[in-house]
PDB file of C-alpha atoms in Angstrom:
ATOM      1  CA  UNK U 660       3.573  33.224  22.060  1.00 54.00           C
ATOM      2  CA  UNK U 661       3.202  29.740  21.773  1.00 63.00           C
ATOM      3  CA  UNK U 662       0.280  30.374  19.288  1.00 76.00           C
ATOM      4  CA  UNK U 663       1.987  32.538  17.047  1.00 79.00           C
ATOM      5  CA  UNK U 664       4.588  29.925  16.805  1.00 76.00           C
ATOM      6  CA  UNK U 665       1.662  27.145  16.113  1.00 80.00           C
ATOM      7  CA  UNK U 666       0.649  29.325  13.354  1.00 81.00           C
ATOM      8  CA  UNK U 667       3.765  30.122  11.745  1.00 78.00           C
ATOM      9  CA  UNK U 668       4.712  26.402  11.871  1.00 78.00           C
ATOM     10  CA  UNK U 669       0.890  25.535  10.669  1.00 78.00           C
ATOM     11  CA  UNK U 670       1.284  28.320   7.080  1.00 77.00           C
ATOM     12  CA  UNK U 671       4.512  26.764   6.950  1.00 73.00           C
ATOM     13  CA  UNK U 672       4.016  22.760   6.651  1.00 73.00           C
ATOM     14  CA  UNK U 673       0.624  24.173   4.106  1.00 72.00           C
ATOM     15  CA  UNK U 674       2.861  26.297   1.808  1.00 69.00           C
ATOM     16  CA  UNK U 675       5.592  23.395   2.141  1.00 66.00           C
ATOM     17  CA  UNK U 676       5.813  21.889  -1.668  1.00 66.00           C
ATOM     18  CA  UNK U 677       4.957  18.122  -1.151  1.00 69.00           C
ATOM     19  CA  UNK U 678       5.898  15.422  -2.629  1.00 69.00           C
ATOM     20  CA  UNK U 679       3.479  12.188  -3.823  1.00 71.00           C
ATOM     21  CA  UNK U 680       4.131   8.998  -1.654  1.00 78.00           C
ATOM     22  CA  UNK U 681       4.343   7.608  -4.930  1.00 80.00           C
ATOM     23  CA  UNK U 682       4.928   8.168  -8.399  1.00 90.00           C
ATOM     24  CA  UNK U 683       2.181   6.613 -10.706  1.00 87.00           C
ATOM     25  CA  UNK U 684       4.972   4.155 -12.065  1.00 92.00           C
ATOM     26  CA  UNK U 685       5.841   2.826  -8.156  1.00 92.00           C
ATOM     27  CA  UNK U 686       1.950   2.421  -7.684  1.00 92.00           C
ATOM     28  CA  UNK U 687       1.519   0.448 -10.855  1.00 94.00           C
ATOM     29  CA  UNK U 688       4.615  -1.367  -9.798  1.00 95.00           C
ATOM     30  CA  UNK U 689       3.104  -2.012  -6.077  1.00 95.00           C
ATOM     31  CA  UNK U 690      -0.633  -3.007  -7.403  1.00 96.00           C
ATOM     32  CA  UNK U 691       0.993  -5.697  -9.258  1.00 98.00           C
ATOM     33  CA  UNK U 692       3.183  -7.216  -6.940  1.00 98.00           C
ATOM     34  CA  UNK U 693      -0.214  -7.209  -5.007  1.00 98.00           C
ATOM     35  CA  UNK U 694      -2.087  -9.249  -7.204  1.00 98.00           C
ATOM     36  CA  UNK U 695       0.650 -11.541  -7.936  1.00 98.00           C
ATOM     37  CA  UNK U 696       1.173 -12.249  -4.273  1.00 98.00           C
ATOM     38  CA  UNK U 697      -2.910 -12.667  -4.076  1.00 98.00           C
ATOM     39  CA  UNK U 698      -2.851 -15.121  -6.563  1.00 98.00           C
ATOM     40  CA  UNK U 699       0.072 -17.114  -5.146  1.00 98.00           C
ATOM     41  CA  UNK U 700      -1.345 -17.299  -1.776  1.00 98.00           C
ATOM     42  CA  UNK U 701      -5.021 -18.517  -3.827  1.00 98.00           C
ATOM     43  CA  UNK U 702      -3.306 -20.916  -5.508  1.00 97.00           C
ATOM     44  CA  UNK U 703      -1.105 -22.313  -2.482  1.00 97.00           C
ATOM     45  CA  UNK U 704      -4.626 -22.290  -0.835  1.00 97.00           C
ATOM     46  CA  UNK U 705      -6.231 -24.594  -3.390  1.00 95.00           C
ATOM     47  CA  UNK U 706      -3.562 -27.245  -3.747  1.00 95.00           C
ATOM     48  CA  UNK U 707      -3.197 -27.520  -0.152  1.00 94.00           C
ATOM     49  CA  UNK U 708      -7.569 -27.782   0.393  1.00 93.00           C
ATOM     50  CA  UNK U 709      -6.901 -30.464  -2.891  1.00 92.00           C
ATOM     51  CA  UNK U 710      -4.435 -32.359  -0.758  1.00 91.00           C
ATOM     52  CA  UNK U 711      -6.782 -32.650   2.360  1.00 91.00           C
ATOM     53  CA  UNK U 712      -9.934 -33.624   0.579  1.00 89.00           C
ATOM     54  CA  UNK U 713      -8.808 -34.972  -2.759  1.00 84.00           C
ATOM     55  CA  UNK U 714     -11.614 -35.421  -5.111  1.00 76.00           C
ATOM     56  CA  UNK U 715     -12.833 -39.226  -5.940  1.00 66.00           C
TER      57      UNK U 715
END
């Protein structure tokens, strides 16, 4: 019993229309935040290494 109800559930979640995570707009969207948070934390990084050894 307990298979049969393994397999129906199995054909079920594979026949099951699904959805992307997300939509090629949302990933465009969410690479770009990405790189603009990357190059925030670079630049915070810099000025603060600037601060501790200054160049003379």
């Amino acid at each position: 019993m307990g298979t049969t109800v393994y397999n129906a559930a199995a054909f079920a979640a594979e026949s099951a229309q699904h959805e992307p995570p997300l939509s090629w707009w949302a990933a465009v969207v969410v690479t770009f935040v990405a790189i603009f948070l990357l190059a925030a934390v670079l630049a915070l990084m810099t000025r603060w290494e600037r601060k501790r050894h200054p160049h003379v």
